Each structure stands twice: as C-alpha cells, then as structure tokens.
PDB file of C-alpha atoms and ligand atoms in Angstrom:
ATOM      1  CA  MET A 256     -31.622 -15.489 -41.215  1.00 86.00           C
ATOM      2  CA  VAL A 257     -31.609 -12.890 -43.130  1.00 94.00           C
ATOM      3  CA  LYS A 258     -34.554 -11.169 -43.463  1.00 98.00           C
ATOM      4  CA  LYS A 259     -36.285  -9.592 -46.928  1.00 98.00           C
ATOM      5  CA  ARG A 260     -36.347  -6.274 -47.497  1.00 98.00           C
ATOM      6  CA  VAL A 261     -39.759  -5.098 -48.408  1.00 99.00           C
ATOM      7  CA  ALA A 262     -41.881  -2.093 -49.247  1.00 99.00           C
ATOM      8  CA  ILE A 263     -45.372  -0.962 -48.602  1.00 99.00           C
ATOM      9  CA  LEU A 264     -47.279   0.876 -51.460  1.00 98.00           C
ATOM     10  CA  ILE A 265     -50.189   2.691 -49.764  1.00 98.00           C
ATOM     11  CA  SER A 266     -52.622   4.892 -50.994  1.00 98.00           C
ATOM     12  CA  GLY A 267     -54.647   5.519 -47.521  1.00 98.00           C
ATOM     13  CA  ARG A 268     -55.780   4.619 -44.526  1.00 97.00           C
ATOM     14  CA  GLY A 269     -52.893   1.715 -43.860  1.00 98.00           C
ATOM     15  CA  SER A 270     -54.667  -0.820 -41.704  1.00 98.00           C
ATOM     16  CA  ASN A 271     -53.325  -3.663 -43.651  1.00 98.00           C
ATOM     17  CA  MET A 272     -49.603  -2.020 -43.714  1.00 98.00           C
ATOM     18  CA  ALA A 273     -50.092  -1.175 -40.071  1.00 98.00           C
ATOM     19  CA  ALA A 274     -50.785  -5.130 -40.145  1.00 98.00           C
ATOM     20  CA  LEU A 275     -47.599  -5.851 -41.752  1.00 99.00           C
ATOM     21  CA  ILE A 276     -45.706  -3.612 -39.626  1.00 98.00           C
ATOM     22  CA  GLU A 277     -46.673  -5.221 -36.458  1.00 98.00           C
ATOM     23  CA  ALA A 278     -45.877  -9.111 -37.730  1.00 98.00           C
ATOM     24  CA  ALA A 279     -42.638  -8.136 -38.972  1.00 98.00           C
ATOM     25  CA  LYS A 280     -41.517  -6.946 -35.488  1.00 98.00           C
ATOM     26  CA  VAL A 281     -41.545 -10.628 -34.233  1.00 97.00           C
ATOM     27  CA  ASP A 282     -38.026 -12.099 -34.131  1.00 97.00           C
ATOM     28  CA  ASP A 283     -38.443 -15.282 -36.899  1.00 97.00           C
ATOM     29  CA  TYR A 284     -40.584 -13.165 -39.512  1.00 98.00           C
ATOM     30  CA  PRO A 285     -38.705 -13.395 -42.337  1.00 98.00           C
ATOM     31  CA  ALA A 286     -39.061 -10.187 -43.976  1.00 98.00           C
ATOM     32  CA  GLU A 287     -38.555  -6.961 -42.766  1.00 98.00           C
ATOM     33  CA  ILE A 288     -40.726  -3.360 -43.550  1.00 98.00           C
ATOM     34  CA  ALA A 289     -37.900  -1.432 -44.736  1.00 98.00           C
ATOM     35  CA  LEU A 290     -40.101   1.286 -46.636  1.00 99.00           C
ATOM     36  CA  VAL A 291     -43.565   2.828 -47.227  1.00 98.00           C
ATOM     37  CA  VAL A 292     -44.396   4.726 -50.502  1.00 98.00           C
ATOM     38  CA  SER A 293     -47.609   6.273 -50.982  1.00 98.00           C
ATOM     39  CA  ASN A 294     -49.041   8.398 -54.046  1.00 98.00           C
ATOM     40  CA  ARG A 295     -50.558  10.710 -52.178  1.00 98.00           C
ATOM     41  CA  ALA A 296     -49.217  13.599 -49.634  1.00 98.00           C
ATOM     42  CA  ASP A 297     -52.362  12.749 -48.092  1.00 98.00           C
ATOM     43  CA  ALA A 298     -52.220   8.933 -46.916  1.00 98.00           C
ATOM     44  CA  ALA A 299     -52.711   8.669 -43.445  1.00 98.00           C
ATOM     45  CA  GLY A 300     -51.098   5.730 -43.517  1.00 98.00           C
ATOM     46  CA  LEU A 301     -47.834   7.950 -44.073  1.00 98.00           C
ATOM     47  CA  SER A 302     -47.644   9.214 -40.429  1.00 98.00           C
ATOM     48  CA  ARG A 303     -48.930   5.417 -39.183  1.00 98.00           C
ATOM     49  CA  ALA A 304     -45.599   3.997 -40.643  1.00 98.00           C
ATOM     50  CA  ARG A 305     -43.313   7.515 -39.637  1.00 98.00           C
ATOM     51  CA  ASP A 306     -44.960   6.699 -35.836  1.00 98.00           C
ATOM     52  CA  GLN A 307     -43.586   3.084 -36.062  1.00 98.00           C
ATOM     53  CA  GLY A 308     -40.113   4.248 -37.189  1.00 98.00           C
ATOM     54  CA  VAL A 309     -40.968   2.253 -40.498  1.00 98.00           C
ATOM     55  CA  ALA A 310     -38.681   5.016 -43.616  1.00 98.00           C
ATOM     56  CA  THR A 311     -41.715   6.968 -45.762  1.00 98.00           C
ATOM     57  CA  ALA A 312     -41.264   8.100 -49.023  1.00 98.00           C
ATOM     58  CA  LEU A 313     -43.886  10.135 -51.779  1.00 98.00           C
ATOM     59  CA  VAL A 314     -43.961   9.649 -55.395  1.00 98.00           C
ATOM     60  CA  ASP A 315     -46.904  11.959 -55.913  1.00 97.00           C
ATOM     61  CA  HIS A 316     -48.605  10.553 -59.440  1.00 97.00           C
ATOM     62  CA  ARG A 317     -49.563  14.133 -60.838  1.00 96.00           C
ATOM     63  CA  ASN A 318     -46.347  15.222 -61.121  1.00 96.00           C
ATOM     64  CA  PHE A 319     -45.905  12.577 -63.740  1.00 96.00           C
ATOM     65  CA  GLY A 320     -49.247  13.607 -65.469  1.00 94.00           C
ATOM     66  CA  GLU A 321     -50.548  10.770 -68.058  1.00 93.00           C
ATOM     67  CA  ASP A 322     -47.139   9.254 -68.154  1.00 95.00           C
ATOM     68  CA  ARG A 323     -47.491   6.423 -66.340  1.00 95.00           C
ATOM     69  CA  GLU A 324     -44.872   5.019 -66.562  1.00 95.00           C
ATOM     70  CA  ALA A 325     -42.426   8.135 -65.840  1.00 97.00           C
ATOM     71  CA  PHE A 326     -44.193   7.420 -62.364  1.00 98.00           C
ATOM     72  CA  GLU A 327     -43.236   3.789 -62.092  1.00 98.00           C
ATOM     73  CA  ARG A 328     -39.775   4.783 -62.992  1.00 98.00           C
ATOM     74  CA  ALA A 329     -39.317   7.295 -59.735  1.00 98.00           C
ATOM     75  CA  LEU A 330     -40.897   4.723 -58.093  1.00 98.00           C
ATOM     76  CA  ASP A 331     -39.141   1.814 -59.019  1.00 98.00           C
ATOM     77  CA  GLU A 332     -35.875   3.846 -58.540  1.00 98.00           C
ATOM     78  CA  ILE A 333     -36.807   4.486 -55.147  1.00 98.00           C
ATOM     79  CA  LEU A 334     -37.527   0.990 -54.634  1.00 98.00           C
ATOM     80  CA  HIS A 335     -34.050   0.357 -56.226  1.00 98.00           C
ATOM     81  CA  ALA A 336     -31.946   2.708 -53.944  1.00 98.00           C
ATOM     82  CA  ASN A 337     -33.733   1.173 -50.574  1.00 98.00           C
ATOM     83  CA  ARG A 338     -32.202  -2.452 -51.869  1.00 98.00           C
ATOM     84  CA  ILE A 339     -35.587  -3.593 -51.659  1.00 98.00           C
ATOM     85  CA  GLU A 340     -36.724  -7.823 -52.642  1.00 98.00           C
ATOM     86  CA  ILE A 341     -40.217  -7.365 -52.427  1.00 98.00           C
ATOM     87  CA  VAL A 342     -43.452  -5.053 -52.901  1.00 98.00           C
ATOM     88  CA  CYS A 343     -46.819  -5.444 -50.757  1.00 99.00           C
ATOM     89  CA  LEU A 344     -49.601  -3.413 -52.533  1.00 98.00           C
ATOM     90  CA  ALA A 345     -51.955  -1.835 -49.622  1.00 98.00           C
ATOM     91  CA  GLY A 346     -54.990   0.328 -50.527  1.00 98.00           C
ATOM     92  CA  PHE A 347     -52.165   0.953 -53.461  1.00 98.00           C
ATOM     93  CA  MET A 348     -55.364   2.935 -55.698  1.00 96.00           C
ATOM     94  CA  ARG A 349     -52.280   2.880 -58.937  1.00 95.00           C
ATOM     95  CA  VAL A 350     -53.108   0.478 -61.786  1.00 94.00           C
ATOM     96  CA  LEU A 351     -49.488  -0.002 -62.512  1.00 96.00           C
ATOM     97  CA  THR A 352     -48.456  -0.752 -66.101  1.00 97.00           C
ATOM     98  CA  PRO A 353     -46.818  -4.363 -67.596  1.00 97.00           C
ATOM     99  CA  TRP A 354     -43.597  -2.861 -67.205  1.00 97.00           C
ATOM    100  CA  PHE A 355     -43.476  -2.404 -63.750  1.00 98.00           C
ATOM    101  CA  VAL A 356     -45.588  -5.603 -63.129  1.00 98.00           C
ATOM    102  CA  GLY A 357     -43.280  -7.878 -65.331  1.00 97.00           C
ATOM    103  CA  ARG A 358     -39.981  -6.071 -63.282  1.00 97.00           C
ATOM    104  CA  TRP A 359     -40.995  -7.440 -59.804  1.00 98.00           C
ATOM    105  CA  SER A 360     -42.926 -10.448 -60.820  1.00 97.00           C
ATOM    106  CA  GLY A 361     -43.054 -12.956 -58.495  1.00 97.00           C
ATOM    107  CA  ARG A 362     -42.115 -10.065 -55.718  1.00 98.00           C
ATOM    108  CA  LEU A 363     -45.189  -8.213 -56.053  1.00 98.00           C
ATOM    109  CA  LEU A 364     -47.862  -8.754 -53.885  1.00 98.00           C
ATOM    110  CA  ASN A 365     -51.944  -7.359 -53.619  1.00 98.00           C
ATOM    111  CA  ILE A 366     -54.462  -8.385 -51.495  1.00 98.00           C
ATOM    112  CA  HIS A 367     -58.023  -7.807 -52.486  1.00 98.00           C
ATOM    113  CA  PRO A 368     -61.056  -7.529 -50.510  1.00 98.00           C
ATOM    114  CA  ALA A 369     -62.842 -10.460 -52.079  1.00 98.00           C
ATOM    115  CA  LEU A 370     -62.217 -14.170 -53.315  1.00 98.00           C
ATOM    116  CA  LEU A 371     -60.710 -13.981 -56.453  1.00 98.00           C
ATOM    117  CA  PRO A 372     -61.816 -14.731 -59.016  1.00 98.00           C
ATOM    118  CA  HIS A 373     -65.088 -13.431 -57.664  1.00 98.00           C
ATOM    119  CA  PHE A 374     -65.621  -9.359 -57.255  1.00 98.00           C
ATOM    120  CA  LYS A 375     -62.843  -8.540 -59.074  1.00 98.00           C
ATOM    121  CA  GLY A 376     -62.466  -4.413 -58.965  1.00 97.00           C
ATOM    122  CA  LEU A 377     -64.133  -1.965 -56.230  1.00 97.00           C
ATOM    123  CA  ASP A 378     -67.032  -2.025 -54.449  1.00 98.00           C
ATOM    124  CA  THR A 379     -66.691  -5.616 -53.290  1.00 98.00           C
ATOM    125  CA  HIS A 380     -68.621  -6.223 -50.128  1.00 98.00           C
ATOM    126  CA  ARG A 381     -71.669  -4.340 -51.641  1.00 98.00           C
ATOM    127  CA  ARG A 382     -71.552  -6.409 -54.642  1.00 98.00           C
ATOM    128  CA  ALA A 383     -71.105  -9.672 -52.512  1.00 98.00           C
ATOM    129  CA  ILE A 384     -74.127  -8.512 -50.536  1.00 98.00           C
ATOM    130  CA  ALA A 385     -76.247  -8.471 -53.913  1.00 98.00           C
ATOM    131  CA  SER A 386     -75.677 -10.895 -55.650  1.00 98.00           C
ATOM    132  CA  GLY A 387     -76.823 -12.998 -52.384  1.00 98.00           C
ATOM    133  CA  ALA A 388     -72.998 -14.616 -51.591  1.00 98.00           C
ATOM    134  CA  LYS A 389     -72.828 -16.741 -48.638  1.00 98.00           C
ATOM    135  CA  ARG A 390     -69.630 -17.030 -48.161  1.00 98.00           C
ATOM    136  CA  HIS A 391     -66.820 -13.904 -48.676  1.00 98.00           C
ATOM    137  CA  GLY A 392     -63.577 -12.833 -47.840  1.00 98.00           C
ATOM    138  CA  ALA A 393     -60.126 -12.043 -48.347  1.00 98.00           C
ATOM    139  CA  THR A 394     -57.622 -12.864 -51.191  1.00 98.00           C
ATOM    140  CA  VAL A 395     -53.360 -11.747 -51.284  1.00 98.00           C
ATOM    141  CA  HIS A 396     -52.260 -13.291 -54.591  1.00 98.00           C
ATOM    142  CA  PHE A 397     -49.440 -12.188 -56.478  1.00 98.00           C
ATOM    143  CA  VAL A 398     -49.875  -9.021 -59.439  1.00 98.00           C
ATOM    144  CA  VAL A 399     -50.074 -10.219 -63.168  1.00 97.00           C
ATOM    145  CA  ALA A 400     -50.636  -6.979 -65.637  1.00 95.00           C
ATOM    146  CA  GLU A 401     -54.230  -8.255 -65.208  1.00 96.00           C
ATOM    147  CA  ILE A 402     -56.273  -6.616 -62.793  1.00 95.00           C
ATOM    148  CA  ASP A 403     -57.220  -9.009 -59.582  1.00 95.00           C
ATOM    149  CA  ALA A 404     -56.219 -11.874 -61.875  1.00 96.00           C
ATOM    150  CA  GLY A 405     -52.611 -12.991 -60.166  1.00 96.00           C
ATOM    151  CA  PRO A 406     -52.076 -16.548 -59.159  1.00 97.00           C
ATOM    152  CA  ILE A 407     -53.325 -17.046 -55.375  1.00 97.00           C
ATOM    153  CA  ILE A 408     -50.900 -17.208 -52.426  1.00 98.00           C
ATOM    154  CA  ALA A 409     -53.990 -17.539 -49.490  1.00 98.00           C
ATOM    155  CA  GLN A 410     -57.501 -16.971 -49.263  1.00 98.00           C
ATOM    156  CA  GLU A 411     -59.476 -16.654 -46.197  1.00 98.00           C
ATOM    157  CA  ALA A 412     -63.388 -17.396 -46.488  1.00 98.00           C
ATOM    158  CA  ILE A 413     -65.957 -15.767 -44.162  1.00 98.00           C
ATOM    159  CA  ASP A 414     -69.985 -16.141 -43.607  1.00 98.00           C
ATOM    160  CA  VAL A 415     -72.156 -13.363 -44.718  1.00 98.00           C
ATOM    161  CA  ARG A 416     -74.711 -12.537 -42.694  1.00 98.00           C
ATOM    162  CA  ASP A 417     -78.986 -12.294 -44.103  1.00 97.00           C
ATOM    163  CA  ASP A 418     -78.294  -8.990 -41.770  1.00 97.00           C
ATOM    164  CA  ASP A 419     -74.941  -7.617 -43.600  1.00 98.00           C
ATOM    165  CA  THR A 420     -74.813  -4.210 -44.360  1.00 98.00           C
ATOM    166  CA  GLU A 421     -71.729  -3.470 -46.520  1.00 98.00           C
ATOM    167  CA  ALA A 422     -70.033  -1.561 -43.690  1.00 98.00           C
ATOM    168  CA  ALA A 423     -70.667  -4.520 -40.894  1.00 98.00           C
ATOM    169  CA  LEU A 424     -69.461  -6.863 -43.895  1.00 98.00           C
ATOM    170  CA  ALA A 425     -66.737  -4.515 -44.698  1.00 98.00           C
ATOM    171  CA  GLU A 426     -64.848  -4.514 -40.954  1.00 98.00           C
ATOM    172  CA  ARG A 427     -65.179  -8.352 -41.062  1.00 98.00           C
ATOM    173  CA  VAL A 428     -63.278  -8.711 -43.859  1.00 98.00           C
ATOM    174  CA  LEU A 429     -60.887  -6.371 -42.827  1.00 98.00           C
ATOM    175  CA  GLU A 430     -60.507  -8.455 -39.671  1.00 98.00           C
ATOM    176  CA  VAL A 431     -59.399 -11.368 -42.103  1.00 98.00           C
ATOM    177  CA  GLU A 432     -57.494  -9.218 -44.121  1.00 98.00           C
ATOM    178  CA  HIS A 433     -55.201  -8.057 -40.966  1.00 98.00           C
ATOM    179  CA  ARG A 434     -53.781 -12.096 -40.605  1.00 98.00           C
ATOM    180  CA  LEU A 435     -53.926 -13.010 -44.049  1.00 98.00           C
ATOM    181  CA  TYR A 436     -51.682 -10.670 -45.757  1.00 98.00           C
ATOM    182  CA  PRO A 437     -49.009 -11.072 -43.024  1.00 98.00           C
ATOM    183  CA  ARG A 438     -48.945 -14.820 -43.244  1.00 98.00           C
ATOM    184  CA  ALA A 439     -48.754 -15.167 -47.343  1.00 98.00           C
ATOM    185  CA  LEU A 440     -45.865 -12.945 -46.920  1.00 98.00           C
ATOM    186  CA  ARG A 441     -44.233 -15.041 -44.683  1.00 98.00           C
ATOM    187  CA  GLU A 442     -44.925 -17.903 -46.646  1.00 98.00           C
ATOM    188  CA  VAL A 443     -43.471 -15.680 -50.250  1.00 98.00           C
ATOM    189  CA  ALA A 444     -40.415 -14.346 -48.555  1.00 98.00           C
ATOM    190  CA  ALA A 445     -39.162 -17.884 -46.947  1.00 98.00           C
ATOM    191  CA  GLY A 446     -39.347 -18.692 -50.149  1.00 96.00           C
ATOM    192  CA  ARG A 447     -42.564 -21.661 -49.855  1.00 95.00           C
ATOM    193  CA  THR A 448     -44.720 -19.627 -51.718  1.00 93.00           C
ATOM    194  CA  LYS A 449     -42.832 -19.035 -55.606  1.00 94.00           C
ATOM    195  CA  LEU A 450     -44.783 -17.426 -58.792  1.00 93.00           C
ATOM    196  CA  THR A 451     -44.153 -20.032 -61.418  1.00 85.00           C
ATOM    197  CA  ALA A 452     -45.305 -20.351 -64.841  1.00 69.00           C
ATOM    198  CA  SER A 453     -49.680 -19.986 -63.941  1.00 59.00           C
ATOM    199  CA  ARG A 454     -49.417 -20.317 -60.493  1.00 67.00           C
ATOM    200  CA  ALA A 455     -48.356 -19.637 -57.340  1.00 74.00           C
ATOM    201  CA  ASP A 456     -46.814 -22.895 -56.068  1.00 73.00           C
ATOM    202  CA  ASN A 457     -46.474 -23.792 -52.570  1.00 70.00           C
ATOM    203  CA  GLY A 458     -45.560 -27.272 -52.903  1.00 62.00           C
TER     204      GLY A 458
HETATM  205  C1  GRF B 601     -58.010  -3.041 -47.961  1.00 75.06           C
HETATM  206  O1  GRF B 601     -59.229  -3.514 -48.054  1.00 75.06           O
HETATM  207  C2  GRF B 601     -57.642  -4.090 -49.533  1.00 75.06           C
HETATM  208  O2  GRF B 601     -57.812  -5.102 -49.444  1.00 75.06           O
HETATM  209  C3  GRF B 601     -58.177  -2.926 -50.634  1.00 75.06           C
HETATM  210  O3  GRF B 601     -57.975  -1.471 -50.006  1.00 75.06           O
HETATM  211  C4  GRF B 601     -58.309  -1.602 -49.053  1.00 75.06           C
HETATM  212  C5  GRF B 601     -56.921  -0.724 -47.870  1.00 75.06           C
HETATM  213  O4  GRF B 601     -57.583  -0.952 -46.611  1.00 75.06           O
HETATM  214  N1  GRF B 601     -56.537  -3.498 -51.547  1.00 75.06           N
HETATM  215  P1  GRF B 601     -56.053  -0.140 -45.767  1.00 75.06           P
HETATM  216  O5  GRF B 601     -55.555   1.007 -46.134  1.00 75.06           O
HETATM  217  O6  GRF B 601     -54.798  -1.053 -45.623  1.00 75.06           O
HETATM  218  O7  GRF B 601     -56.615   0.103 -44.785  1.00 75.06           O
END
C-alpha cells in the first residue's frame, strides 16, 4: 500500500498531532505523518513531533506582518517541497485565506471541539455548558473558506453532565478527538471519503 504523505499544522501543545502520529505507526494505516509545521516557535507540539522522529518546520507568521497570503505561500512551498498530499489542521490558530483553502480543497482537514454546526469558533465547551446542551463532542471536517463550516467527515458525541465544568468537559471531548481524528484521516487517505460539490461523500 502506498501511504498518503500527510502534514499536520499546529500552533500549540499538539495532542491531536500526537494521536495522529501514533495511529499512523500501524502498518495498514493509509497515511504517514511526513511533516509537522508550526507557526509558533514555542509550540510544545514541535518537540513532541521531533521526539517521535517526525520532521518539523517553522513558518513564523510574524515574519509576514499583515500579509496572510505571503505567509501561506511560504507554508505552501514547504508542503510541496515535502510532497505533502493531505494537510491536517490540529489546533492551528491562523485563519486561512480562500487562496490556500482553494489550493488544498478536499485535502485539508480540521478538527473542531464541538458538534458542528453548533458552537463554531472559540470557547466551545464553556458555551455548550452555558447553553444547557445535553450533548457535545467533536467534529472533523473538510476546510472551506468559511470558518468551521466545511462538510463533516466524522463526528462523535458525548453527554454533558449536570455538574460539568469547562475543564472536565474539555478533557472528555479531547479523548474523543484523539480517536476521531485518526479515524477521519483514515477514511480520507484511503479514498473512502471525498469532498464533493457540497458535502463529504462516504458513499
Ligand atoms: C483541540 O481541542 C482542537 O479541537 C482545537 O484545538 C485544540 C488543539 O489541541 N482545534 P491540541 O494542540 O491538539 O492538543
């Protein structure tokens, strides 16, 4: 089996990244994690990736000022130089322009800590508790230009407990994320789930 070459983009601790690296060690996993890229030198995930023997790169967005596309062109060059076929965002805290999203359309995935289309954006766990929602969870989706709006690839829900705190809920959702993202990437890398005109097609 020829494994798809995957890059993971991070900005922080990289626990989802670590879950993907771990999953991809399995022989029959259809993807290999070829590169981890961070936009921040202090992202803890960078050393975590290196400890696992995964190549890393830094593209510091501050070097590009307000020019988002210049930042993304630098990113894109590194991805192409490494012959990357699929890009996974995992706690990557930069909004991507339509240019980059268009270039990677159908090959760009993100994980969001909520049951989309509910709770797009930040502070999802606090907002889920405040709303009185009984169910919450995580979503992996194809990235489109509109934030947190792309076709859903996989989703898993858990119960919100009456006495839940933001931290407790975040911890349980994170456990979900760590199994959901490897599952979703497996589907996409194996060619079983594709981005069609308007939805993630796993038929
Ligand atoms: C995760 O909750 C992910 O869903 C969100 O940002 C967080 C990143 O955590 N997009 P980590 O860096 O993967 O530990």
